Coordinates of C-alpha atoms and ligand atoms in Angstrom, one line a residue:
M1018 CA 0.4 0.2 0.0
K1019 CA 1.3 3.7 -1.2
R1020 CA 0.7 6.3 1.2
I1021 CA -0.1 9.3 -0.6
N1022 CA 2.4 11.7 -0.7
L1023 CA 1.5 14.9 1.5
I1024 CA 3.9 17.8 -0.7
E1025 CA 2.7 15.9 -4.1
F1026 CA -1.0 16.2 -3.4
L1027 CA -0.6 19.7 -2.2
H1028 CA 1.5 20.5 -5.6
N1029 CA -0.8 19.0 -7.6
A1030 CA -3.5 21.2 -5.9
I1031 CA -1.6 24.4 -6.8
K1032 CA 0.1 23.4 -10.0
P1033 CA -2.9 24.7 -12.4
Y1034 CA -2.6 28.1 -10.2
R1035 CA 0.9 28.8 -10.9
L1036 CA 0.8 32.5 -12.4
I1037 CA -2.3 32.9 -10.2
F1038 CA 0.5 32.2 -6.9
A1039 CA 3.1 33.7 -8.2
G1040 CA 1.2 37.4 -8.4
V1041 CA 0.4 36.4 -4.6
I1042 CA 3.8 35.8 -3.4
L1043 CA 4.6 39.4 -5.9
C1044 CA 2.1 41.0 -3.7
V1045 CA 2.7 40.0 -0.4
G1046 CA 6.5 41.0 -0.9
I1047 CA 4.7 44.6 -2.1
S1048 CA 3.0 44.1 0.7
S1049 CA 5.9 44.0 3.6
L1050 CA 8.2 46.5 1.6
S1051 CA 5.4 49.0 2.1
V1052 CA 5.3 48.6 5.9
Y1053 CA 8.9 48.6 6.2
G1054 CA 8.7 51.8 3.5
F1055 CA 6.6 53.5 5.7
F1056 CA 8.4 52.6 9.0
W1057 CA 11.8 54.3 7.5
S1058 CA 9.8 57.7 6.5
I1059 CA 8.4 58.1 9.4
K1060 CA 11.9 57.5 10.7
Y1061 CA 12.8 60.5 8.4
L1062 CA 10.2 62.6 9.3
L1063 CA 10.4 62.5 12.8
D1064 CA 14.1 63.4 12.5
T1065 CA 13.6 66.7 10.1
L1066 CA 10.9 67.4 12.6
S1067 CA 13.1 67.5 15.7
E1068 CA 15.7 69.4 13.3
C1069 CA 12.7 72.1 12.5
T1070 CA 12.4 72.8 16.4
K1071 CA 15.9 74.8 15.6
D1072 CA 15.7 75.7 12.2
M1073 CA 12.2 76.0 10.2
S1074 CA 13.5 75.9 6.8
K1075 CA 13.8 72.3 6.7
I1076 CA 10.1 72.5 6.5
G1077 CA 10.1 71.2 3.0
N1078 CA 11.4 67.8 3.6
A1079 CA 8.9 67.7 6.3
Y1080 CA 6.3 67.7 3.9
K1081 CA 8.1 65.5 1.2
F1082 CA 8.7 62.8 4.3
S1083 CA 4.8 62.6 4.2
A1084 CA 4.1 62.7 1.3
L1085 CA 6.3 59.2 0.7
S1086 CA 4.6 58.0 3.8
I1087 CA 1.5 58.4 2.2
S1088 CA 2.1 56.7 -0.6
F1089 CA 3.3 53.1 1.7
I1090 CA 0.3 53.6 3.3
A1091 CA -2.2 53.7 -0.6
A1092 CA 1.0 50.8 -1.9
Y1093 CA 0.2 48.4 1.2
E1094 CA -3.1 48.8 1.1
L1095 CA -3.6 48.6 -2.8
S1096 CA -1.5 45.4 -2.7
A1097 CA -2.9 44.4 0.1
R1098 CA -6.6 44.5 -2.1
I1099 CA -4.9 43.4 -5.6
R1100 CA -3.8 39.7 -3.6
E1101 CA -7.0 39.4 -1.9
Y1102 CA -9.0 39.8 -5.9
L1103 CA -6.5 36.7 -6.9
Q1104 CA -6.4 34.4 -4.0
L1105 CA -10.6 35.1 -5.1
K1106 CA -9.7 34.0 -8.0
M1107 CA -7.6 30.5 -6.5
I1108 CA -8.9 29.6 -3.6
P1109 CA -12.5 28.2 -4.5
N1110 CA -11.4 26.4 -7.1
I1111 CA -8.8 24.9 -5.5
K1112 CA -11.2 23.2 -2.9
K1113 CA -13.4 22.4 -5.3
N1114 CA -10.6 20.2 -7.3
I1115 CA -9.7 18.3 -3.9
I1116 CA -13.2 17.4 -3.6
D1117 CA -13.4 16.1 -6.8
E1118 CA -10.2 14.8 -6.5
V1119 CA -10.6 12.8 -3.1
A1120 CA -14.2 11.7 -4.5
G1121 CA -12.2 9.9 -7.6
K1122 CA -10.0 8.7 -5.8
T1123 CA -12.3 6.9 -3.7
F1124 CA -13.4 5.2 -6.6
S1125 CA -10.2 3.5 -7.9
Y1126 CA -10.1 1.4 -5.1
S1127 CA -11.3 -2.4 -4.6
Y1128 CA -15.0 -3.6 -4.2
N1129 CA -13.7 -5.0 -0.6
F1130 CA -12.5 -1.5 0.6
F1131 CA -16.3 -0.6 0.5
Q1132 CA -17.5 -3.6 1.7
N1133 CA -15.0 -2.8 4.8
F1134 CA -15.4 0.2 5.4
T1135 CA -17.4 3.0 7.4
P1136 CA -18.8 5.5 5.2
T1137 CA -18.9 8.8 7.1
K1138 CA -16.4 8.4 8.9
F1139 CA -14.4 8.6 5.3
V1140 CA -16.8 11.4 4.3
Y1141 CA -16.5 13.7 7.5
S1142 CA -12.6 12.3 7.0
A1143 CA -12.8 13.8 3.2
F1144 CA -14.3 17.3 4.1
Q1145 CA -12.2 18.0 6.5
V1146 CA -8.5 17.3 3.9
S1147 CA -10.9 19.7 1.5
E1148 CA -11.1 22.0 4.1
S1149 CA -7.8 21.8 5.9
T1150 CA -5.8 21.9 2.3
S1151 CA -7.5 25.2 1.4
D1152 CA -6.7 26.7 5.0
L1153 CA -3.2 25.9 3.9
F1154 CA -3.2 28.3 1.1
V1155 CA -5.5 30.5 2.3
D1156 CA -4.3 31.0 6.0
Y1157 CA -0.9 29.8 5.8
I1158 CA 1.4 29.8 2.7
V1159 CA 0.0 33.6 2.3
D1160 CA 1.0 34.7 6.0
F1161 CA 4.2 32.4 6.6
L1162 CA 5.4 34.7 3.2
K1163 CA 4.2 37.5 4.5
T1164 CA 6.4 36.9 7.9
G1165 CA 9.5 35.7 6.2
F1166 CA 9.7 39.1 4.4
S1167 CA 8.8 41.0 6.7
L1168 CA 11.4 39.2 9.6
T1169 CA 14.0 39.6 6.9
L1170 CA 13.6 43.4 6.3
A1171 CA 13.5 43.7 10.2
C1172 CA 16.7 42.3 10.9
I1173 CA 18.6 43.9 8.3
T1174 CA 16.6 47.5 10.1
L1175 CA 18.4 46.7 12.9
F1176 CA 21.6 45.8 11.8
Y1177 CA 21.3 49.2 10.2
V1178 CA 20.6 51.1 13.3
N1179 CA 23.1 49.3 15.1
S1180 CA 24.7 45.7 15.2
T1181 CA 24.2 44.7 18.6
L1182 CA 20.0 45.0 18.2
G1183 CA 21.1 43.5 14.9
Y1184 CA 22.2 40.1 16.1
L1185 CA 19.5 39.8 19.1
G1186 CA 17.0 40.5 16.8
I1187 CA 18.3 37.5 14.4
S1188 CA 18.9 34.8 18.0
W1189 CA 15.5 36.4 19.1
I1190 CA 13.9 35.4 16.4
L1191 CA 16.0 31.9 15.6
I1192 CA 15.3 30.6 18.4
W1193 CA 11.2 31.2 18.8
M1194 CA 11.0 29.6 15.5
L1195 CA 13.7 26.7 16.4
S1196 CA 11.4 25.9 19.2
S1197 CA 7.8 26.3 17.6
V1198 CA 8.6 23.6 14.9
L1199 CA 10.2 21.4 17.4
L1200 CA 7.3 21.4 19.6
S1201 CA 4.8 21.7 16.7
K1202 CA 5.9 17.7 15.9
I1203 CA 3.8 16.8 19.5
T1204 CA 1.6 19.0 18.4
Y1205 CA 0.9 17.2 15.3
S1206 CA 0.3 13.4 16.8
M1207 CA -2.3 15.4 18.7
S1208 CA -3.6 16.5 16.0
Y1209 CA -3.4 13.6 14.3
K1210 CA -5.4 11.4 16.6
L1211 CA -8.2 14.4 17.7
S1212 CA -9.4 14.1 13.8
D1213 CA -9.4 10.4 14.2
L1214 CA -11.8 10.3 17.3
R1215 CA -13.6 13.3 15.5
S1216 CA -14.4 11.3 12.2
S1217 CA -15.0 8.3 14.4
L1218 CA -17.6 10.3 16.6
S1219 CA -19.5 11.1 13.3
A1220 CA -19.3 7.5 12.5
K1221 CA -20.6 6.0 15.6
W1222 CA -24.2 8.3 15.6
T1223 CA -24.5 7.7 11.8
N1224 CA -25.0 3.9 13.0
T1225 CA -26.8 4.5 15.5
F1226 CA -29.4 6.3 12.7
D1227 CA -29.1 3.4 10.5
N1228 CA -30.6 1.2 13.4
I1229 CA -32.8 4.3 14.2
D1230 CA -36.2 1.0 15.0
S1231 CA -34.3 -1.3 17.0
V1232 CA -33.4 2.1 18.7
F1233 CA -36.8 3.6 19.0
V1234 CA -38.5 -0.3 19.4
Y1235 CA -36.1 -1.1 22.1
N1236 CA -35.9 2.1 24.2
G1237 CA -32.5 2.3 23.3
V1238 CA -32.3 6.0 22.9
E1239 CA -30.7 6.4 26.8
K1240 CA -28.1 4.0 25.6
E1241 CA -27.2 5.6 22.6
L1242 CA -26.9 9.1 24.5
E1243 CA -24.8 7.3 27.0
K1244 CA -22.9 5.6 24.2
N1245 CA -21.9 8.6 22.1
K1246 CA -21.3 10.7 24.9
A1247 CA -18.6 7.9 26.5
Y1248 CA -17.0 8.6 22.7
S1249 CA -18.0 12.6 22.7
E1250 CA -15.8 12.7 25.7
K1251 CA -13.1 10.8 24.4
V1252 CA -13.0 13.9 21.8
M1253 CA -13.0 16.8 24.2
N1254 CA -10.6 15.1 26.5
Q1255 CA -7.9 15.0 23.7
D1256 CA -8.8 18.6 22.7
R1257 CA -8.3 19.6 25.8
K1258 CA -4.7 18.3 25.8
L1259 CA -4.2 19.9 22.8
Y1260 CA -5.3 23.4 24.2
K1261 CA -3.5 22.7 27.3
F1262 CA 0.3 22.2 24.8
I1263 CA -0.3 25.3 22.7
L1264 CA -1.2 27.8 26.1
L1265 CA 2.3 26.4 27.6
I1266 CA 4.4 26.8 24.2
F1267 CA 2.5 30.4 23.8
S1268 CA 3.3 31.2 27.8
S1269 CA 6.8 30.3 27.9
Q1270 CA 7.1 32.0 24.4
S1271 CA 5.7 35.4 26.3
V1272 CA 8.2 35.4 28.9
V1273 CA 10.5 35.8 26.2
T1274 CA 9.4 38.5 24.4
V1275 CA 8.8 40.6 27.1
L1276 CA 12.2 40.1 28.6
I1277 CA 13.6 41.2 25.0
T1278 CA 11.8 44.2 24.8
I1279 CA 13.0 45.4 28.1
F1280 CA 16.4 44.9 27.2
A1281 CA 16.1 46.5 24.0
F1282 CA 14.8 49.9 25.1
F1283 CA 17.1 50.0 28.1
Y1284 CA 20.0 49.4 25.6
M1285 CA 18.4 51.9 23.3
L1286 CA 18.5 54.6 26.1
R1287 CA 21.7 54.3 27.0
L1288 CA 22.4 55.0 23.1
F1289 CA 20.4 57.9 23.5
K1290 CA 22.2 59.3 26.9
Y1291 CA 25.7 59.3 24.5
G1292 CA 24.1 60.7 21.4
L1293 CA 24.4 57.7 18.9
T1294 CA 20.5 57.2 18.3
T1295 CA 18.7 59.6 16.9
P1296 CA 14.7 60.3 18.1
G1297 CA 13.8 58.4 14.7
D1298 CA 15.8 55.5 15.4
F1299 CA 14.0 55.4 19.1
M1300 CA 10.9 54.9 16.6
L1301 CA 11.9 52.9 14.3
V1302 CA 13.4 49.8 17.3
G1303 CA 10.1 50.6 18.9
E1304 CA 8.0 49.8 16.0
I1305 CA 10.0 46.7 14.8
I1306 CA 10.6 44.8 17.7
H1307 CA 6.4 45.7 18.3
N1308 CA 6.5 44.5 14.1
I1309 CA 8.4 41.3 15.3
S1310 CA 7.1 40.4 18.3
H1311 CA 3.6 40.3 16.1
N1312 CA 5.1 38.5 13.5
L1313 CA 6.4 35.7 15.7
W1314 CA 2.9 35.2 17.1
E1315 CA 1.3 35.4 14.2
F1316 CA 4.5 32.3 13.3
A1317 CA 3.7 30.0 16.0
Q1318 CA -0.2 30.5 15.6
D1319 CA -0.2 29.7 12.1
L1320 CA 2.2 27.1 13.0
S1321 CA 0.1 25.3 15.5
W1322 CA -3.1 25.5 13.5
L1323 CA -0.9 24.9 10.2
I1324 CA 0.2 21.0 11.8
S1325 CA -3.2 20.7 13.1
D1326 CA -4.4 21.2 9.9
I1327 CA -1.7 18.7 8.8
G1328 CA -2.8 16.2 11.4
R1329 CA -6.3 16.8 9.8
I1330 CA -4.8 15.8 6.6
R1331 CA -3.1 13.1 6.8
Q1332 CA -5.4 11.0 8.8
G1333 CA -8.1 11.5 6.3
L1334 CA -5.1 10.8 3.0
D1335 CA -4.3 7.1 5.1
M1336 CA -8.0 6.4 5.6
A1337 CA -8.5 6.9 2.0
H1338 CA -6.1 4.8 1.5
S1339 CA -6.3 2.2 3.3
D1340 CA -7.2 0.0 0.4
S1341 CA -5.6 -3.6 0.7
I1342 CA -6.2 -5.4 -3.0
Q1343 CA -5.4 -4.3 -5.9
R1344 CA -5.1 -6.8 -8.9
E1345 CA -2.3 -6.4 -10.9
N1346 CA -2.8 -8.5 -14.0
Q1347 CA -2.4 -7.3 -17.5
I1348 CA -5.4 -6.0 -19.1
Q1349 CA -5.7 -7.6 -22.4
K1350 CA -7.8 -7.4 -25.4
I1351 CA -10.9 -8.7 -25.0
N1352 CA -13.3 -11.3 -28.0
F1353 CA -16.0 -12.6 -27.2
S1354 CA -17.4 -15.6 -30.0
N1355 CA -20.0 -16.4 -27.4
Y1356 CA -20.8 -15.8 -23.7
D1357 CA -19.9 -18.9 -21.8
I1358 CA -18.8 -19.1 -18.5
S1359 CA -16.3 -21.4 -16.9
M1360 CA -14.3 -21.2 -13.5
Q1361 CA -11.5 -23.5 -12.4
D1362 CA -9.6 -24.6 -9.5
I1363 CA -11.1 -21.6 -7.4
S1364 CA -10.4 -20.2 -4.2
F1365 CA -11.4 -16.8 -2.6
S1366 CA -10.5 -16.2 0.8
Y1367 CA -11.4 -13.0 3.3
N1368 CA -8.7 -12.5 5.2
D1369 CA -7.3 -16.0 4.8
K1370 CA -10.4 -17.4 5.2
E1371 CA -11.7 -19.4 2.5
V1372 CA -15.2 -19.1 1.9
F1373 CA -15.7 -20.1 -1.3
S1374 CA -13.8 -22.4 -3.4
H1375 CA -14.4 -25.1 -6.4
D1376 CA -12.2 -27.9 -7.6
G1377 CA -11.9 -28.7 -11.5
I1378 CA -14.1 -27.3 -14.2
L1379 CA -17.6 -25.8 -13.6
K1380 CA -18.8 -24.8 -17.1
I1381 CA -21.9 -23.2 -17.9
K1382 CA -23.5 -22.1 -21.2
Q1383 CA -25.1 -19.0 -22.4
G1384 CA -27.8 -18.8 -22.3
S1385 CA -28.9 -21.2 -19.4
K1386 CA -31.2 -20.6 -16.3
I1387 CA -29.1 -21.3 -13.6
A1388 CA -29.9 -21.4 -10.1
L1389 CA -28.0 -20.7 -6.4
V1390 CA -29.2 -22.7 -3.5
G1391 CA -27.9 -23.4 -0.1
S1392 CA -28.0 -21.8 3.0
S1393 CA -27.2 -18.7 4.6
G1394 CA -23.2 -18.0 4.8
S1395 CA -22.7 -20.7 2.3
G1396 CA -21.0 -18.5 -0.3
K1397 CA -23.7 -17.6 -3.0
S1398 CA -23.1 -14.4 -2.9
T1399 CA -19.4 -14.7 -3.2
F1400 CA -19.6 -16.8 -6.2
V1401 CA -21.7 -14.1 -7.7
R1402 CA -19.0 -11.0 -7.0
L1403 CA -16.3 -13.3 -8.5
L1404 CA -18.2 -13.7 -11.7
L1405 CA -18.7 -9.5 -11.3
G1406 CA -15.0 -8.9 -10.6
L1407 CA -16.0 -7.3 -7.7
I1408 CA -13.5 -9.3 -6.1
Y1409 CA -10.5 -11.9 -8.0
P1410 CA -9.8 -15.7 -6.7
Q1411 CA -6.4 -15.8 -5.3
K1412 CA -6.3 -19.0 -6.8
G1413 CA -7.8 -20.4 -10.2
E1414 CA -9.3 -18.4 -13.0
I1415 CA -13.1 -17.4 -14.6
F1416 CA -13.8 -17.1 -18.2
L1417 CA -15.9 -15.2 -19.5
G1418 CA -16.4 -16.7 -23.2
Q1419 CA -12.7 -16.9 -23.8
N1420 CA -11.2 -14.2 -22.2
K1421 CA -9.6 -14.6 -18.0
T1422 CA -11.8 -12.2 -16.3
S1423 CA -8.8 -11.0 -14.4
H1424 CA -7.5 -9.9 -17.6
M1425 CA -10.0 -7.5 -18.7
N1426 CA -11.0 -4.3 -17.7
E1427 CA -13.3 -4.1 -15.1
Y1428 CA -16.0 -1.8 -17.4
E1429 CA -15.9 -4.3 -20.6
L1430 CA -16.4 -7.2 -17.9
R1431 CA -19.0 -6.0 -16.0
E1432 CA -21.0 -4.3 -19.1
N1433 CA -22.2 -7.6 -20.0
F1434 CA -23.7 -7.7 -16.4
A1435 CA -27.4 -7.1 -15.1
L1436 CA -28.0 -7.2 -11.7
I1437 CA -31.2 -7.2 -9.3
P1438 CA -29.3 -7.1 -5.8
Q1439 CA -30.5 -8.7 -2.7
D1440 CA -30.9 -5.2 -0.6
P1441 CA -32.3 -2.5 -2.9
K1442 CA -31.0 0.6 -2.2
V1443 CA -32.0 3.7 -4.2
F1444 CA -30.8 7.0 -5.0
E1445 CA -31.9 10.3 -4.0
D1446 CA -33.0 11.2 -7.4
T1447 CA -36.3 10.3 -9.8
I1448 CA -37.7 7.2 -10.7
L1449 CA -36.5 7.8 -14.3
S1450 CA -33.0 8.1 -13.5
N1451 CA -33.3 5.2 -11.1
I1452 CA -34.2 3.3 -13.7
R1453 CA -32.0 4.1 -16.6
Y1454 CA -29.4 4.2 -14.2
G1455 CA -29.4 0.8 -15.9
S1456 CA -28.6 2.4 -19.2
F1457 CA -27.7 5.3 -19.4
E1458 CA -28.4 6.3 -23.3
S1459 CA -32.3 4.4 -23.2
T1460 CA -35.0 6.4 -23.4
K1461 CA -37.8 7.3 -21.1
D1462 CA -40.9 4.8 -23.3
E1463 CA -37.7 1.9 -23.0
A1464 CA -37.8 2.8 -19.3
M1465 CA -41.4 2.1 -18.8
E1466 CA -41.9 -0.6 -21.0
A1467 CA -39.2 -1.9 -18.1
S1468 CA -41.1 -0.9 -15.8
Q1469 CA -43.5 -2.6 -16.8
K1470 CA -41.9 -5.7 -17.2
A1471 CA -41.3 -5.5 -13.7
Q1472 CA -44.9 -4.5 -12.6
I1473 CA -43.7 -1.4 -11.3
H1474 CA -45.6 0.8 -13.7
D1475 CA -48.9 0.9 -12.4
F1476 CA -47.5 2.0 -8.7
I1477 CA -45.5 4.6 -10.6
M1478 CA -48.3 6.2 -12.7
T1479 CA -50.4 7.1 -8.6
L1480 CA -47.4 8.7 -7.6
P1481 CA -48.0 12.3 -8.1
K1482 CA -45.4 13.0 -10.1
Q1483 CA -45.5 10.0 -11.8
Y1484 CA -41.7 8.8 -13.5
E1485 CA -40.2 12.2 -12.8
T1486 CA -40.7 11.8 -8.6
E1487 CA -38.5 12.5 -6.4
I1488 CA -37.8 9.4 -4.5
K1489 CA -35.5 8.3 -0.5
N1490 CA -35.1 4.6 0.0
N1491 CA -37.4 5.3 2.8
S1492 CA -40.3 6.6 0.3
L1493 CA -40.5 3.1 -0.8
S1494 CA -41.8 -0.3 0.0
G1495 CA -39.0 -3.2 0.0
G1496 CA -41.0 -4.8 -2.7
Q1497 CA -41.4 -1.8 -4.3
R1498 CA -37.5 -0.7 -4.6
Q1499 CA -37.0 -4.7 -5.9
R1500 CA -39.3 -4.5 -8.8
L1501 CA -37.9 -0.8 -9.7
M1502 CA -33.6 -3.1 -9.5
I1503 CA -35.7 -5.3 -12.0
A1504 CA -36.3 -2.6 -14.3
R1505 CA -33.4 -1.4 -14.3
G1506 CA -31.9 -4.9 -14.6
L1507 CA -34.3 -5.6 -17.6
L1508 CA -33.4 -2.2 -19.6
R1509 CA -29.5 -3.0 -19.5
N1510 CA -28.6 -5.3 -22.2
A1511 CA -26.9 -7.3 -20.6
K1512 CA -26.0 -11.1 -21.6
I1513 CA -25.9 -12.0 -18.2
F1514 CA -28.6 -11.2 -15.5
I1515 CA -28.3 -12.2 -11.7
F1516 CA -31.0 -12.2 -10.0
D1517 CA -30.4 -12.0 -6.0
E1518 CA -33.2 -13.3 -4.0
S1519 CA -35.2 -10.8 -6.1
T1520 CA -38.2 -11.3 -5.1
S1521 CA -38.1 -12.6 -1.7
A1522 CA -40.2 -8.7 -0.6
L1523 CA -43.0 -9.3 -3.0
D1524 CA -46.3 -11.3 -2.3
T1525 CA -46.9 -14.1 -4.2
I1526 CA -48.7 -12.9 -7.5
T1527 CA -46.4 -10.2 -8.0
E1528 CA -43.6 -12.8 -7.1
R1529 CA -45.6 -15.0 -9.9
D1530 CA -45.3 -12.5 -12.9
I1531 CA -42.5 -11.2 -12.5
L1532 CA -41.3 -14.9 -12.2
N1533 CA -42.6 -15.0 -15.7
A1534 CA -40.6 -11.6 -16.9
I1535 CA -37.7 -13.4 -16.1
E1536 CA -39.3 -16.5 -18.0
E1537 CA -39.6 -14.0 -21.2
I1538 CA -36.2 -12.6 -21.2
D1539 CA -34.3 -13.6 -24.5
P1540 CA -33.5 -16.9 -24.1
S1541 CA -29.7 -16.4 -25.2
K1542 CA -28.6 -14.2 -22.3
T1543 CA -27.6 -16.1 -18.9
K1544 CA -29.7 -15.8 -16.2
F1545 CA -28.4 -16.9 -12.6
I1546 CA -31.3 -16.9 -9.8
I1547 CA -30.1 -16.7 -6.5
A1548 CA -33.0 -18.1 -4.3
H1549 CA -33.9 -19.7 -0.7
R1550 CA -37.5 -20.6 -1.7
L1551 CA -37.2 -23.5 -3.7
Y1552 CA -40.3 -23.6 -5.5
T1553 CA -39.2 -20.4 -7.6
I1554 CA -36.5 -22.2 -9.6
K1555 CA -37.8 -25.8 -10.3
N1556 CA -38.1 -25.2 -13.5
A1557 CA -33.7 -24.0 -13.8
D1558 CA -32.0 -25.7 -16.4
H1559 CA -29.1 -26.5 -13.4
I1560 CA -28.8 -26.4 -9.6
L1561 CA -26.2 -25.4 -7.8
V1562 CA -26.1 -26.3 -4.4
F1563 CA -23.7 -24.6 -1.7
D1564 CA -22.8 -25.6 1.4
D1565 CA -19.9 -24.1 4.0
G1566 CA -18.1 -22.1 0.2
K1567 CA -18.4 -25.5 -1.8
I1568 CA -21.0 -26.4 -5.1
V1569 CA -21.9 -29.5 -3.6
Q1570 CA -24.1 -31.2 -5.7
Q1571 CA -25.7 -30.0 -9.4
G1572 CA -28.1 -30.6 -11.9
N1573 CA -31.7 -29.9 -12.3
H1574 CA -34.9 -30.4 -10.0
E1575 CA -35.5 -34.1 -10.9
S1576 CA -32.2 -35.1 -10.8
L1577 CA -31.7 -33.6 -7.5
I1578 CA -34.8 -34.5 -5.5
S1579 CA -33.9 -38.2 -6.8
K1580 CA -31.4 -38.7 -4.5
E1581 CA -30.5 -38.3 -0.6
G1582 CA -28.5 -34.8 -0.4
L1583 CA -28.9 -31.1 0.9
Y1584 CA -30.9 -30.2 -1.7
K1585 CA -33.6 -33.2 -1.4
E1586 CA -33.8 -32.4 2.8
L1587 CA -34.3 -28.1 2.1
Y1588 CA -37.2 -29.4 -0.4
Q1589 CA -38.7 -31.5 1.6
I1590 CA -38.3 -28.7 4.6
Q1591 CA -40.4 -26.4 2.6
T1592 CA -42.7 -28.5 1.0
D1593 CA -43.3 -30.5 3.9
K1594 CA -43.0 -33.8 1.8
Ligands
LIG2586 N1 -16.8 -8.6 3.4 C1 -16.4 -10.1 4.3 N2 -15.5 -9.7 4.7 C2 -15.3 -11.1 5.4 N3 -16.1 -12.4 5.3 C3 -17.2 -12.1 4.7 C4 -17.5 -11.0 3.8 N4 -18.4 -11.0 2.7 C5 -19.2 -11.8 3.1 N5 -18.1 -12.9 4.0 C6 -18.1 -14.2 4.6 O1 -18.3 -15.1 3.4 C7 -19.0 -16.1 3.4 C8 -19.4 -16.4 2.3 O2 -21.4 -15.0 2.4 P1 -22.0 -15.0 1.2 O3 -22.3 -13.4 1.1 O4 -21.1 -15.6 0.0 O5 -23.2 -16.6 1.7 P2 -24.6 -16.1 0.9 O6 -24.6 -18.0 1.2 O7 -24.9 -14.9 -0.5 O8 -25.3 -15.9 2.0 P3 -26.7 -15.2 2.0 O9 -27.8 -16.0 1.7 O10 -26.9 -15.1 4.0 O11 -26.8 -14.2 1.6 C9 -20.1 -16.1 4.9 O12 -19.2 -16.5 6.6 C10 -19.7 -14.6 5.1 O13 -19.5 -14.3 6.5

């Protein structure tokens, strides 16, 4: 697993805006120079005014320095506003791109990743990455640049006034920065942990809401509140720890600032006493000390928040990259003369625990109707996921036509399938969009035809906006969702249909009608039907009986019922014969 490189990630985010970013840097430089230009012109104004107390003929110079001071203020304001305008052109776009990039990366993960992840934790972390990354650009990069320019100019000015003060300034800045950087390592690990705790807390809340029926029916509100409170306390403690630490750093830095200010003022007074400084120099040094102190504070604060943000970004990126199974096979050109399926010496395991295997060759002819039966957890869905290329066997090969599925492009492989899942969920969109998900190019008439076959059309026509009605999972019954999925599947021009327990939530009459609709699907299409109710698959061409991750029996209904075995046992239990 390759960790996402943070620097590369930030560099990619800023790359398209190089020119604007260069403009921002230029504006920051002009602003800093204007501030110091202002300080210098005020120094000369002050010195000229003090000479004017003796000789009024120099008042013309005072006007010149006043005009210069005003120009520096104007230059500062102008460059600051241009910088903000440039940031406006850049920041919202960077934020959007980062959200898009995180979303795009998500879909490159394997199906296994989605089976095991917690959506809220992921979404929370992804948004943290986006927000924190844009903060990096808005607040920190610009602020650090400002601080860098300002402190450099401050040191140059101090050296010009007095070299002792210059060395004092440099030492102060270096010690402060070094200690801030060293201490920030501790802040970083604290922030990383805090971000992880926060995203886990939101995942806990979602889990509670996912179980809302049980929470209400089993009077679990108190228990849920308690559970979540325990977690929010953990978050609070970690938060407090971080704040305490930052306060400690800042307090020690405050002491240093006061000591240095005392020294600088007494030292300047001494120089003044011996006529070595002018009132203008005094004002200049006072301004610079104030400026250095202000900039160092900004630096320390920015650094602590920057480190917190980097902790958040790192945690989000690590989480987004916790994928483990990736395909390494070469993608090859595909070629179909038929859509027969075959498997050879297959074995698939989750975390080293084998959940499906088949020794030897299993062949399924194009156009056959295959039933998969067996108890819960026996491996039927795993078998289907292997066919769909959602997971890949650690051992053995699956062929579609003459092509190894592991060597096929995933999109090209899945184009051949329509899946009607066991636990249907809808997109929060219109009914029509949900059905047309089966084929984005299909027309409304085709979607309506599929809905009729799936026995859902009449229901749709009773809705206020019919096919344009917006739906949510909770606004449809389980059976309605199942029929919607069947319509979606029928709309796809697939070669292989997989019906995973797709009539389990339907009443007997609707179930019969749907089974008839399945019968009517083009006979050249292969159909897999996973069913617990064996009467629904009696007329299948071939029945595969699963037990404990293996196909333990196969044949048609008559042949299976005529011999002792799991199928006969299950059939007898269900029919009471
Ligand atoms: N993501 C996963 N991680 C670990 N084990 C898994 C995962 N998904 C499924 N399993 C395990 O694989 C085994 C086979 O599961 P599978 O879903 O294929 O069974 P099934 O026959 O389809 O069951 P059902 O009829 O209840 O849907 C089970 O023991 C299950 O616990």
